[in-house]
Short mmCIF file of C-alpha atoms in Angstrom, two decimals:
data_model
loop_
_atom_site.label_atom_id
_atom_site.label_comp_id
_atom_site.label_asym_id
_atom_site.label_seq_id
_atom_site.Cartn_x
_atom_site.Cartn_y
_atom_site.Cartn_z
CA GLN C 25 -24.03 -149.80 -75.84
CA GLU C 26 -21.36 -146.92 -75.38
CA GLY C 27 -19.81 -147.55 -78.68
CA VAL C 28 -22.96 -148.15 -80.14
CA ASP C 29 -24.45 -144.65 -79.15
CA LEU C 30 -21.11 -142.87 -79.74
CA ILE C 31 -21.81 -144.60 -83.40
CA LYS C 32 -25.01 -142.90 -83.71
CA SER C 33 -24.00 -139.58 -82.50
CA TYR C 34 -21.64 -139.23 -85.65
CA GLN C 35 -24.29 -140.78 -87.81
CA ALA C 36 -26.59 -137.68 -86.67
CA GLN C 37 -23.68 -135.37 -87.45
CA GLY C 38 -23.38 -136.72 -91.04
CA ILE C 39 -19.76 -138.15 -90.21
CA LEU C 40 -18.77 -141.43 -92.22
CA VAL C 41 -18.15 -143.35 -89.44
CA THR C 42 -15.76 -146.47 -90.54
CA LEU C 43 -15.08 -149.49 -87.70
CA VAL C 44 -12.24 -151.84 -87.31
CA GLY C 45 -11.98 -155.04 -84.52
CA GLY C 46 -14.39 -156.17 -82.15
CA ILE C 47 -16.45 -153.15 -82.02
CA ILE C 48 -17.91 -154.30 -85.10
CA ASP C 49 -19.48 -157.87 -83.92
CA GLN C 50 -20.58 -155.62 -80.93
CA ALA C 51 -22.55 -153.13 -82.89
CA GLN C 52 -24.00 -155.74 -85.17
CA GLU C 53 -25.06 -157.73 -81.80
CA LEU C 54 -26.90 -154.89 -80.65
CA GLY C 55 -28.55 -154.22 -83.89
CA LEU C 56 -26.80 -151.28 -85.72
CA LYS C 57 -27.31 -151.21 -89.08
CA MET C 58 -24.08 -150.75 -91.07
CA GLY C 59 -22.86 -149.66 -95.04
CA TYR C 60 -22.12 -147.33 -96.78
CA ASN C 61 -25.34 -145.66 -97.67
CA LEU C 62 -25.84 -145.57 -93.68
CA ARG C 63 -22.28 -143.94 -93.64
CA ILE C 64 -21.02 -146.49 -91.63
CA VAL C 65 -18.68 -148.97 -92.69
CA PRO C 66 -17.67 -152.10 -91.15
CA LEU C 67 -13.71 -152.42 -92.61
CA GLY C 68 -12.17 -155.52 -90.76
CA LYS C 69 -12.13 -157.41 -87.72
CA ASP C 70 -8.48 -157.43 -87.78
CA VAL C 71 -6.83 -153.85 -86.63
CA THR C 72 -4.40 -153.60 -89.68
CA SER C 73 -7.95 -153.33 -91.58
CA VAL C 74 -7.29 -149.44 -90.95
CA ILE C 75 -5.09 -149.70 -93.88
CA HIS C 76 -8.10 -149.00 -95.67
CA VAL C 77 -8.39 -145.46 -94.14
CA VAL C 78 -4.92 -144.52 -95.20
CA SER C 79 -5.28 -145.29 -98.35
CA VAL C 80 -8.73 -142.90 -98.60
CA ALA C 81 -6.88 -140.32 -96.77
CA LEU C 82 -3.62 -140.76 -99.56
CA ARG C 83 -5.88 -140.89 -102.77
CA ALA C 84 -8.07 -138.04 -101.39
CA ALA C 85 -4.69 -135.97 -100.86
CA LEU C 86 -3.19 -136.94 -104.72
CA ILE C 87 -7.01 -136.16 -106.43
CA PHE C 88 -7.68 -133.80 -104.70
CA GLY C 89 -5.06 -132.01 -103.35
CA ASN C 90 -3.07 -132.09 -106.86
CA VAL C 91 -0.22 -133.96 -104.54
CA THR C 92 2.59 -135.16 -106.62
CA PRO C 93 3.07 -139.24 -105.88
CA GLY C 94 6.43 -139.90 -103.74
CA ASP C 95 6.21 -135.85 -102.55
CA ALA C 96 5.81 -137.49 -98.80
CA ALA C 97 6.11 -133.73 -97.09
CA SER C 98 3.35 -132.35 -99.10
CA LEU C 99 1.18 -135.54 -98.77
CA LEU C 100 1.16 -135.42 -95.15
CA SER C 101 0.62 -131.54 -94.69
CA TYR C 102 -2.29 -131.95 -96.94
CA THR C 103 -3.63 -135.08 -95.08
CA ALA C 104 -3.27 -132.82 -91.80
CA GLU C 105 -4.50 -129.89 -92.95
CA ARG C 106 -7.36 -130.91 -95.64
CA VAL C 107 -8.84 -134.46 -94.68
CA PRO C 108 -10.61 -133.60 -91.07
CA ALA C 109 -10.31 -137.52 -89.95
CA PHE C 110 -9.64 -138.85 -86.00
CA VAL C 111 -9.33 -141.96 -84.67
CA ASN C 112 -11.51 -143.35 -81.19
CA ALA C 113 -9.83 -146.26 -80.17
CA PHE C 114 -11.03 -148.33 -77.34
CA LYS C 115 -9.38 -149.52 -74.59
CA PRO C 116 -7.34 -151.80 -73.77
CA VAL C 117 -4.45 -150.87 -76.48
CA ASP C 118 -1.76 -153.69 -77.40
CA ASP C 119 1.09 -152.66 -79.37
CA VAL C 120 -0.47 -153.37 -82.78
CA VAL C 121 -3.19 -150.55 -81.96
CA LEU C 122 -0.84 -148.11 -80.67
CA ALA C 123 1.19 -148.49 -83.86
CA ALA C 124 -1.54 -148.03 -85.92
CA GLY C 125 -2.49 -144.96 -83.77
CA ALA C 126 1.00 -143.85 -84.14
CA GLY C 127 0.73 -144.04 -87.88
CA ALA C 128 -2.97 -141.88 -87.83
CA ILE C 129 -1.48 -139.04 -85.82
CA LYS C 130 2.03 -139.11 -88.69
CA LEU C 131 -0.97 -138.01 -90.71
CA GLY C 132 -2.13 -135.20 -88.67
CA PHE C 133 -5.55 -137.51 -87.05
CA PRO C 134 -5.58 -137.02 -83.52
CA VAL C 135 -6.18 -140.07 -81.39
CA ILE C 136 -8.52 -139.88 -78.25
CA SER C 137 -8.52 -143.59 -76.09
CA ASN C 138 -10.06 -144.09 -72.77
CA GLU C 139 -7.00 -146.16 -72.11
CA THR C 140 -5.03 -144.58 -69.63
CA GLU C 141 -2.43 -146.64 -68.77
CA ASN C 142 0.86 -147.07 -69.66
CA ILE C 143 0.05 -144.14 -72.14
CA GLU C 144 1.80 -140.56 -71.94
CA GLU C 145 -0.72 -137.94 -73.41
CA VAL C 146 0.60 -136.11 -76.50
CA PRO C 147 -1.29 -132.56 -76.78
CA GLY C 148 -3.42 -132.56 -79.87
CA ALA C 149 -2.34 -135.77 -81.02
CA LEU C 150 -2.96 -138.38 -78.36
CA ILE C 151 -5.79 -137.66 -75.97
CA ALA C 152 -6.96 -139.43 -73.08
CA CYS C 153 -10.60 -139.45 -72.63
CA PRO C 154 -11.92 -141.86 -69.97
CA ASP C 155 -15.40 -141.26 -70.78
CA VAL C 156 -16.50 -142.82 -73.84
CA ALA C 157 -19.59 -140.25 -73.75
CA ASP C 158 -17.15 -137.46 -74.20
CA PHE C 159 -15.58 -139.49 -77.24
CA ASN C 160 -17.75 -137.03 -79.45
CA LYS C 161 -17.24 -133.97 -78.04
CA VAL C 162 -13.33 -134.21 -77.56
CA SER C 163 -12.53 -135.57 -81.18
CA LEU C 164 -14.58 -132.26 -82.91
CA GLU C 165 -12.49 -130.31 -80.81
CA ALA C 166 -9.18 -131.83 -81.21
CA ARG C 167 -9.52 -131.57 -84.93
CA ASN C 168 -11.90 -127.95 -85.05
CA ILE C 169 -14.71 -129.39 -86.54
CA LYS C 170 -17.87 -127.28 -86.11
CA ILE C 171 -21.48 -128.56 -86.62
CA LYS C 172 -24.12 -126.79 -86.71
CA ILE C 173 -27.42 -129.17 -86.75
CA THR C 174 -30.79 -128.74 -85.30
CA LYS C 175 -32.31 -131.34 -82.93
CA VAL C 176 -35.52 -131.90 -83.13
CA ASP C 177 -37.29 -134.26 -80.45
CA ILE C 178 -38.33 -137.33 -81.94
CA PRO C 179 -37.95 -141.04 -80.62
CA VAL C 180 -36.18 -141.90 -83.81
CA ALA C 181 -32.51 -141.60 -85.30
CA PHE C 182 -32.41 -139.06 -87.84
CA ALA C 183 -29.87 -138.02 -90.21
CA SER C 184 -28.87 -137.38 -94.28
CA ALA C 185 -27.49 -141.12 -93.76
CA PHE C 186 -30.49 -142.44 -93.81
CA GLU C 187 -32.04 -140.77 -97.06
CA GLY C 188 -33.42 -143.01 -99.43
CA GLU C 189 -33.32 -146.10 -96.99
CA ILE C 190 -36.57 -148.53 -97.16
CA ILE C 191 -39.06 -148.48 -94.10
CA ARG C 192 -40.82 -151.85 -93.42
CA ARG C 193 -44.12 -152.21 -92.82
CA LYS C 194 -43.70 -154.03 -89.73
CA ASP C 195 -41.43 -150.85 -88.34
CA MET C 196 -44.28 -148.20 -89.17
CA ARG C 197 -46.06 -146.98 -86.77
CA VAL C 198 -48.26 -144.25 -89.07
CA GLU C 199 -48.44 -143.89 -92.45
CA PHE C 200 -49.19 -140.37 -94.47
CA ASP C 201 -48.17 -141.48 -98.43
CA GLY C 202 -50.24 -139.60 -100.61
CA SER C 203 -49.89 -142.82 -103.06
CA ARG C 204 -52.55 -144.49 -100.76
CA VAL C 205 -54.53 -141.50 -99.30
CA ASP C 206 -55.04 -137.88 -100.04
CA CYS C 207 -52.63 -135.91 -99.39
CA VAL C 208 -51.63 -132.10 -100.50
CA GLU C 209 -49.19 -129.12 -100.10
CA LEU C 210 -49.69 -125.37 -100.93
CA VAL C 211 -46.90 -123.21 -101.04
CA GLN C 212 -47.74 -119.66 -100.41
CA THR C 213 -45.68 -116.49 -100.77
CA LYS C 214 -45.72 -113.65 -98.29
CA ALA C 215 -44.03 -110.57 -97.40
CA MET C 216 -41.35 -110.92 -95.15
CA ASP C 217 -42.56 -109.43 -92.52
CA GLU C 218 -45.47 -112.17 -92.50
CA VAL C 219 -43.39 -114.87 -91.85
CA GLU C 220 -41.27 -115.82 -89.28
CA ASP C 221 -38.48 -118.33 -89.83
CA HIS C 222 -38.25 -121.57 -89.29
CA LYS C 223 -41.88 -121.46 -87.51
CA ILE C 224 -43.70 -124.76 -87.52
CA THR C 225 -47.17 -124.91 -86.20
CA VAL C 226 -48.94 -128.84 -86.06
CA VAL C 227 -52.78 -128.53 -86.20
CA GLY C 228 -54.46 -131.85 -85.38
CA PRO C 229 -53.95 -135.03 -83.25
CA GLU C 230 -50.70 -136.01 -81.76
CA ILE C 231 -48.68 -139.20 -83.46
CA ASP C 232 -49.29 -141.35 -80.51
CA THR C 233 -52.81 -141.22 -80.64
CA PHE C 234 -53.27 -142.54 -83.95
CA GLU C 235 -53.61 -146.49 -84.31
CA PRO C 236 -50.55 -148.46 -84.88
CA GLY C 237 -50.36 -149.13 -88.81
CA SER C 238 -53.16 -146.63 -89.67
CA LYS C 239 -52.83 -144.76 -92.73
CA HIS C 240 -53.89 -141.03 -92.81
CA SER C 241 -54.27 -137.69 -95.28
CA LEU C 242 -51.57 -135.08 -94.92
CA ALA C 243 -51.85 -131.55 -95.94
CA TYR C 244 -48.63 -129.08 -95.70
CA LEU C 245 -48.99 -125.50 -96.17
CA VAL C 246 -45.90 -123.27 -96.73
CA GLU C 247 -45.15 -120.03 -96.46
CA VAL C 248 -42.19 -118.72 -97.65
CA ALA C 249 -40.83 -114.73 -98.51
CA GLY C 250 -38.12 -113.53 -100.84
CA LYS C 251 -37.33 -112.57 -103.89
CA LYS C 252 -38.40 -115.37 -106.45
CA ILE C 253 -36.35 -117.56 -108.58
CA VAL C 254 -36.92 -116.88 -111.98
CA LYS C 255 -33.91 -118.44 -114.02
CA ILE C 256 -31.91 -121.40 -113.88
CA GLN C 257 -29.07 -121.11 -115.68
CA ASP C 258 -26.94 -124.89 -115.89
CA TYR C 259 -23.78 -124.24 -117.62
CA GLU C 260 -22.79 -127.74 -117.43
CA SER C 261 -25.50 -128.70 -120.02
CA LEU C 262 -25.66 -124.73 -121.64
CA THR C 263 -29.34 -124.58 -120.64
CA GLU C 264 -31.36 -121.81 -119.23
CA THR C 265 -34.46 -122.66 -117.95
CA ASP C 266 -37.14 -119.69 -117.52
CA LEU C 267 -39.51 -120.67 -114.38
CA LEU C 268 -41.93 -118.26 -115.91
CA SER C 269 -42.98 -119.21 -119.26
CA GLY C 270 -41.27 -123.10 -118.82
CA ARG C 271 -38.90 -122.55 -121.41
CA SER C 272 -35.23 -123.19 -121.81
CA THR C 273 -33.22 -121.88 -124.36
CA PRO C 274 -29.14 -122.65 -124.97
CA ILE C 275 -26.58 -120.52 -123.29
CA VAL C 276 -23.91 -119.85 -125.53
CA LEU C 277 -21.05 -119.67 -123.69
CA PRO C 278 -18.01 -122.54 -122.98
CA GLN C 279 -19.10 -125.34 -120.95
CA SER C 280 -18.36 -125.29 -117.25
CA ASN C 281 -19.45 -126.95 -114.05
CA VAL C 282 -21.58 -123.86 -112.53
CA VAL C 283 -25.03 -123.45 -112.11
CA ARG C 284 -26.85 -120.18 -111.66
CA TYR C 285 -29.82 -118.93 -109.97
CA VAL C 286 -31.26 -115.41 -110.98
CA PHE C 287 -33.93 -113.73 -108.54
CA GLU C 288 -36.72 -111.50 -109.74
CA ASP C 289 -34.41 -108.48 -109.33
CA SER C 290 -31.66 -110.11 -111.30
CA SER C 291 -29.38 -110.50 -108.24
CA TRP C 292 -28.48 -114.26 -108.83
CA LEU C 293 -26.22 -116.60 -106.86
CA ALA C 294 -23.78 -119.20 -108.50
CA ILE C 295 -22.59 -122.21 -107.35
CA ARG C 296 -19.58 -124.38 -108.40
CA PRO C 297 -17.31 -126.66 -107.30
CA SER C 298 -13.71 -126.00 -106.99
CA GLY C 299 -11.03 -127.37 -109.05
CA THR C 300 -8.70 -128.07 -106.65
CA GLU C 301 -10.47 -128.95 -103.41
CA PRO C 302 -13.15 -130.58 -102.19
CA LYS C 303 -15.42 -128.23 -101.47
CA CYS C 304 -18.13 -125.95 -103.40
CA LYS C 305 -17.67 -122.26 -103.99
CA PHE C 306 -20.68 -119.68 -104.04
CA TYR C 307 -20.73 -116.28 -105.47
CA VAL C 308 -23.64 -113.73 -105.46
CA GLU C 309 -24.71 -110.11 -106.75
CA VAL C 310 -27.06 -108.66 -105.20
CA VAL C 311 -29.16 -105.72 -106.90
CA GLN C 312 -30.34 -103.23 -104.08
CA LYS C 313 -31.99 -99.13 -104.29
CA GLU C 314 -29.82 -98.22 -101.51
CA PRO C 315 -26.30 -99.34 -100.52
CA ARG C 316 -26.50 -100.14 -96.71
CA ASP C 317 -28.99 -102.69 -98.22
CA ILE C 318 -26.39 -104.39 -99.93
CA LYS C 319 -24.50 -106.11 -97.00
CA LYS C 320 -27.92 -107.00 -95.28
CA ARG C 321 -29.32 -108.77 -98.51
CA VAL C 322 -25.77 -110.61 -98.88
CA ASP C 323 -26.10 -111.85 -95.48
CA LEU C 324 -29.54 -113.10 -95.42
CA ILE C 325 -28.58 -115.23 -98.61
CA PHE C 326 -25.13 -116.76 -96.93
CA ASP C 327 -27.43 -117.04 -93.85
CA SER C 328 -29.87 -119.09 -96.01
CA LEU C 329 -27.42 -121.25 -97.25
CA LYS C 330 -25.54 -121.99 -93.91
CA ARG C 331 -28.59 -123.68 -92.22
CA GLN C 332 -29.66 -125.55 -95.19
CA LEU C 333 -26.20 -126.93 -95.49
CA HIS C 334 -25.94 -126.81 -91.45
CA LEU C 335 -22.68 -125.00 -91.70
#
């Protein structure tokens, strides 16, 4: 159960989990669902199956890091600095597990284990953690991974890994579905001082008062503030869409994997993937009457982006 709880904690943080060894059967016996779409991937019940993870890390260096095949020094440097992976090893740790762990450490991936006998700790590389409940915190700290996720007090697991998952009727407590009952969504624009960011107000009965299996109507009233987006310029399809008129016009420029959002005051935000690294880059230009308001506006845009991307 400790293992399943640990896996679910990583899943909720959007972290890809690969499983090797006996934990696979144990987790399945406790009803844990696995698969690429859920970001929980069983690789094999033999410890040597961990080689598949190593293959992914090496391919990342070759593809995204532009590392030349055979350049071991550059490859190891890339995996240590650019592949934020780590290993959680449950006791008992035998010679095979220890050898696999040594390989992970060579790649720059710290190993965290609750095995405390016959193991000599190496700061930042081989870390003893007797309590499995602390594996998540210790692992993220060892790899300097910072995750900001808003926790919602609901009695079910939720994460981006569940997006698109089919929920069976027997698992449904209450259904709000516009295809069977009336539902409506109304979005209104407000002045900045009329809205409170992230404030959610629920009007109506609580979920636990509904009859199990029942269907109900639902209305969303959304209030947004800020500058309107009036144009979307897609430089990959070379198309500019005017959101006010609905018209699309061609962009006469070289094709590029860039999307630019233009606001009503001619400020804009552009997004493009890096050509050499596994990350996206954001560019912004703002138009303000007062110079002192420029930084405030830029900070507002990037703070909003960080919240949406859980950074």
